[in-house]
């Protein structure tokens, strides 16, 4: 791993050990607030984001920081996504964490001109550290990996229904159930992207494509040899996060087959 990978990994581990793990299944009611439907925020989200924002600013003065909670408080923060910036999801899987369930994790990405150029995903319970840089491959705990499929027929497809209308959910079943084994998403991008490369899931479609959830994972999966892209085949950009049409797959062939089925 490079010095930067080591530095980011150390920061994520420290944040998890100091703020996250001691509070897992120990949150009080006043430690949790709701930003919207199905969208909680905890004291851990805010504490980890503050720590990482300060640390990354020291590491690279002059590079903007776009944190999930900062952007919620001030949407103008999102303007920095078109330039060079750090992107932070301080507690990915907050809903799981706030309910005392796993998985959850920390995600950091570095982007430039709207595209992720490096990404880091940390699972504090498994102590799994995924990282990637554009053009340099994908790694898990320092070992380069190649995406593998589940090998199952039909392929395993994880579909989020959280933000689907009942009509959209029925349409998903009608289109996909005859051709795929449908499973629930883990409600955690820090877990979903590794599942797509490590032989657990073959496909996942995403309704929400927020930069802090997807910037690092999209880069990591593509660097591993899987495929994550917009339904029209265009690259995911961190500054186009309002588009609801992102699909990740364990291989380009499986991605192509899935897109052909859903765009008929």
XYZ file of C-alpha atoms in Angstrom:
264
model
C 0.000 0.000 0.000
C 1.093 3.574 -0.588
C 1.781 6.061 2.174
C -1.556 7.745 1.455
C -3.438 4.439 1.722
C -1.740 3.777 5.055
C -2.588 7.266 6.277
C -6.256 7.067 5.310
C -6.552 3.554 6.721
C -5.073 4.671 10.039
C -7.484 7.601 10.235
C -10.495 5.377 9.551
C -9.417 2.773 12.108
C -8.802 5.427 14.741
C -12.203 7.030 14.112
C -13.923 3.661 14.384
C -12.098 2.681 17.568
C -12.614 6.054 19.245
C -16.156 6.972 18.220
C -17.947 4.128 16.507
C -17.282 0.770 18.138
C -17.688 1.962 21.751
C -21.193 3.214 20.872
C -22.354 0.222 18.843
C -25.528 -1.019 20.580
C -24.920 1.622 23.256
C -26.668 4.649 21.734
C -29.125 6.548 23.894
C -32.351 7.877 22.410
C -30.998 11.423 22.355
C -27.969 10.249 20.324
C -30.212 9.644 17.270
C -32.133 12.167 15.177
C -34.082 11.847 11.927
C -33.089 13.960 8.928
C -36.020 12.526 6.967
C -37.923 9.333 6.376
C -35.595 6.310 6.688
C -32.691 8.723 7.178
C -31.324 8.815 10.732
C -28.189 10.601 11.900
C -26.333 9.826 15.106
C -23.755 11.433 17.323
C -21.249 9.033 15.724
C -21.905 10.382 12.203
C -21.180 13.915 13.345
C -18.175 13.062 15.508
C -16.443 10.936 12.868
C -17.107 13.480 10.125
C -15.655 16.303 12.222
C -12.545 14.255 12.961
C -11.983 13.162 9.340
C -12.677 16.640 7.973
C -10.011 18.131 10.221
C -7.521 15.327 9.543
C -7.944 15.385 5.756
C -7.689 19.168 5.684
C -4.364 18.906 7.503
C -3.258 16.179 5.117
C -4.084 18.180 1.981
C -4.603 21.877 2.723
C -6.646 23.590 0.057
C -8.563 20.475 -1.011
C -12.273 20.872 -0.292
C -14.089 18.395 1.946
C -17.623 17.240 1.169
C -19.078 15.403 4.144
C -22.550 13.907 4.210
C -23.625 15.798 7.305
C -22.025 19.071 6.241
C -23.884 18.839 2.928
C -27.160 18.164 4.733
C -26.650 21.277 6.870
C -25.549 23.412 3.909
C -26.302 22.155 0.365
C -23.816 24.690 -1.013
C -21.102 22.277 0.136
C -22.063 20.091 -2.839
C -20.687 22.695 -5.241
C -17.196 21.418 -4.425
C -17.972 18.033 -6.027
C -17.066 19.367 -9.463
C -13.505 20.159 -8.372
C -10.817 18.448 -6.335
C -12.325 17.257 -3.081
C -12.435 14.650 -0.376
C -15.818 12.934 0.029
C -16.737 11.479 3.419
C -19.443 9.096 4.559
C -18.597 9.025 8.268
C -21.005 6.192 9.126
C -22.333 4.337 6.131
C -25.242 2.162 7.217
C -26.446 4.585 9.875
C -29.891 2.966 9.944
C -28.296 -0.391 10.748
C -25.995 1.109 13.369
C -28.776 3.041 15.083
C -30.792 -0.183 15.358
C -27.847 -2.133 16.758
C -27.378 -4.150 13.564
C -24.547 -4.645 11.121
C -23.171 -3.967 8.552
C -21.841 -0.440 8.719
C -18.608 1.248 7.755
C -16.661 4.367 6.851
C -16.132 5.550 3.269
C -13.679 8.162 1.990
C -13.021 9.109 -1.627
C -10.812 11.602 -3.394
C -12.329 13.118 -6.513
C -11.179 15.541 -9.171
C -13.232 17.168 -11.937
C -16.308 15.144 -10.981
C -14.662 11.702 -10.979
C -13.317 9.593 -8.133
C -9.567 9.025 -8.427
C -9.092 7.110 -5.168
C -11.356 5.444 -2.642
C -11.193 3.728 0.734
C -13.859 1.578 2.412
C -13.448 0.327 5.980
C -15.526 -2.273 7.801
C -14.661 -1.865 11.500
C -16.244 -5.135 12.647
C -14.394 -7.304 10.118
C -11.428 -4.906 10.051
C -11.618 -5.161 6.255
C -9.941 -2.326 4.371
C -10.717 -1.935 0.661
C -8.944 0.657 -1.424
C -8.409 1.605 -5.048
C -6.771 4.232 -7.207
C -7.724 4.976 -10.774
C -5.743 2.734 -13.101
C -3.958 0.863 -10.301
C -6.358 -1.953 -9.386
C -8.477 -2.794 -6.350
C -7.204 -4.122 -3.047
C -8.504 -5.756 0.118
C -6.199 -5.513 3.127
C -3.281 -4.760 0.824
C -3.858 -7.713 -1.535
C -4.887 -7.001 -5.101
C -8.157 -8.716 -5.989
C -10.085 -9.560 -9.150
C -13.871 -9.468 -9.103
C -15.541 -12.863 -9.173
C -19.154 -13.820 -9.758
C -21.246 -15.933 -7.424
C -21.238 -18.677 -10.035
C -24.946 -19.191 -9.387
C -27.696 -19.520 -11.950
C -29.764 -17.464 -11.936
C -27.414 -14.665 -10.845
C -27.918 -13.130 -7.398
C -29.406 -9.648 -7.540
C -29.642 -7.238 -4.597
C -32.336 -4.622 -5.146
C -33.126 -1.718 -2.866
C -36.837 -1.159 -2.351
C -36.454 1.594 0.249
C -37.066 4.413 -2.192
C -39.340 2.619 -4.658
C -43.051 3.254 -4.934
C -45.290 0.153 -4.652
C -45.793 0.290 -8.417
C -42.022 0.448 -9.036
C -41.480 -2.474 -6.655
C -44.035 -4.588 -8.516
C -42.356 -3.695 -11.792
C -39.007 -4.855 -10.405
C -40.511 -8.215 -9.493
C -42.176 -8.635 -12.877
C -38.991 -7.855 -14.794
C -36.371 -9.540 -12.632
C -37.844 -12.399 -10.579
C -38.098 -14.797 -13.551
C -34.397 -14.326 -14.365
C -32.601 -13.600 -11.081
C -32.432 -14.691 -7.467
C -33.567 -11.544 -5.640
C -32.057 -10.765 -2.238
C -32.232 -7.804 0.115
C -29.579 -5.125 0.102
C -27.534 -4.694 3.290
C -28.506 -0.991 3.485
C -24.798 -0.205 3.463
C -22.742 0.641 0.382
C -19.571 -0.149 2.344
C -20.816 -3.755 2.347
C -22.684 -3.889 -0.960
C -19.736 -3.058 -3.204
C -17.470 -5.707 -1.646
C -20.285 -8.239 -2.069
C -20.287 -7.519 -5.800
C -16.598 -8.300 -6.189
C -16.138 -11.054 -3.603
C -18.584 -13.633 -4.924
C -21.632 -12.869 -2.760
C -23.838 -10.852 -5.143
C -23.793 -10.477 -8.914
C -25.852 -7.330 -9.413
C -27.119 -4.386 -7.425
C -29.194 -1.475 -8.656
C -29.312 1.814 -6.795
C -32.133 4.339 -6.628
C -30.122 6.948 -4.726
C -26.631 7.678 -6.034
C -25.203 10.102 -3.486
C -21.478 10.737 -3.812
C -20.549 9.710 -0.263
C -22.262 6.347 -0.749
C -20.931 5.485 -4.211
C -17.778 7.380 -5.217
C -15.316 4.966 -3.601
C -17.321 1.804 -4.304
C -17.841 2.493 -8.000
C -14.123 3.100 -8.487
C -13.136 0.041 -6.424
C -15.526 -2.305 -8.248
C -14.441 -1.094 -11.682
C -10.772 -1.380 -10.737
C -11.463 -4.961 -9.595
C -12.793 -5.841 -13.059
C -16.502 -5.682 -12.274
C -18.642 -2.930 -13.691
C -20.519 -0.014 -12.162
C -22.058 2.548 -14.491
C -25.196 4.441 -15.343
C -27.908 2.502 -17.142
C -26.965 4.220 -20.406
C -23.398 2.990 -19.979
C -21.955 6.362 -19.004
C -19.504 6.709 -16.150
C -20.682 7.604 -12.668
C -19.800 11.183 -11.776
C -19.826 12.392 -8.199
C -21.353 15.713 -9.237
C -24.386 14.045 -10.868
C -25.710 12.355 -7.760
C -29.372 13.172 -8.419
C -29.539 10.629 -11.272
C -31.372 7.473 -10.071
C -29.873 4.991 -12.511
C -26.725 3.307 -11.196
C -26.051 -0.426 -11.558
C -23.099 -2.432 -10.266
C -22.240 -5.986 -11.327
C -19.629 -8.637 -10.654
C -18.668 -8.731 -14.344
C -19.231 -6.604 -17.455
C -21.103 -9.493 -19.106
C -23.565 -9.791 -16.225
C -23.981 -5.998 -16.241
C -24.769 -6.036 -19.975
C -27.317 -8.843 -19.606
C -29.062 -7.086 -16.723
C -29.273 -3.764 -18.574
C -30.702 -5.490 -21.623
C -33.499 -6.958 -19.500
C -34.471 -3.787 -17.672
C -34.363 -1.471 -20.676
C -36.589 -3.531 -22.980
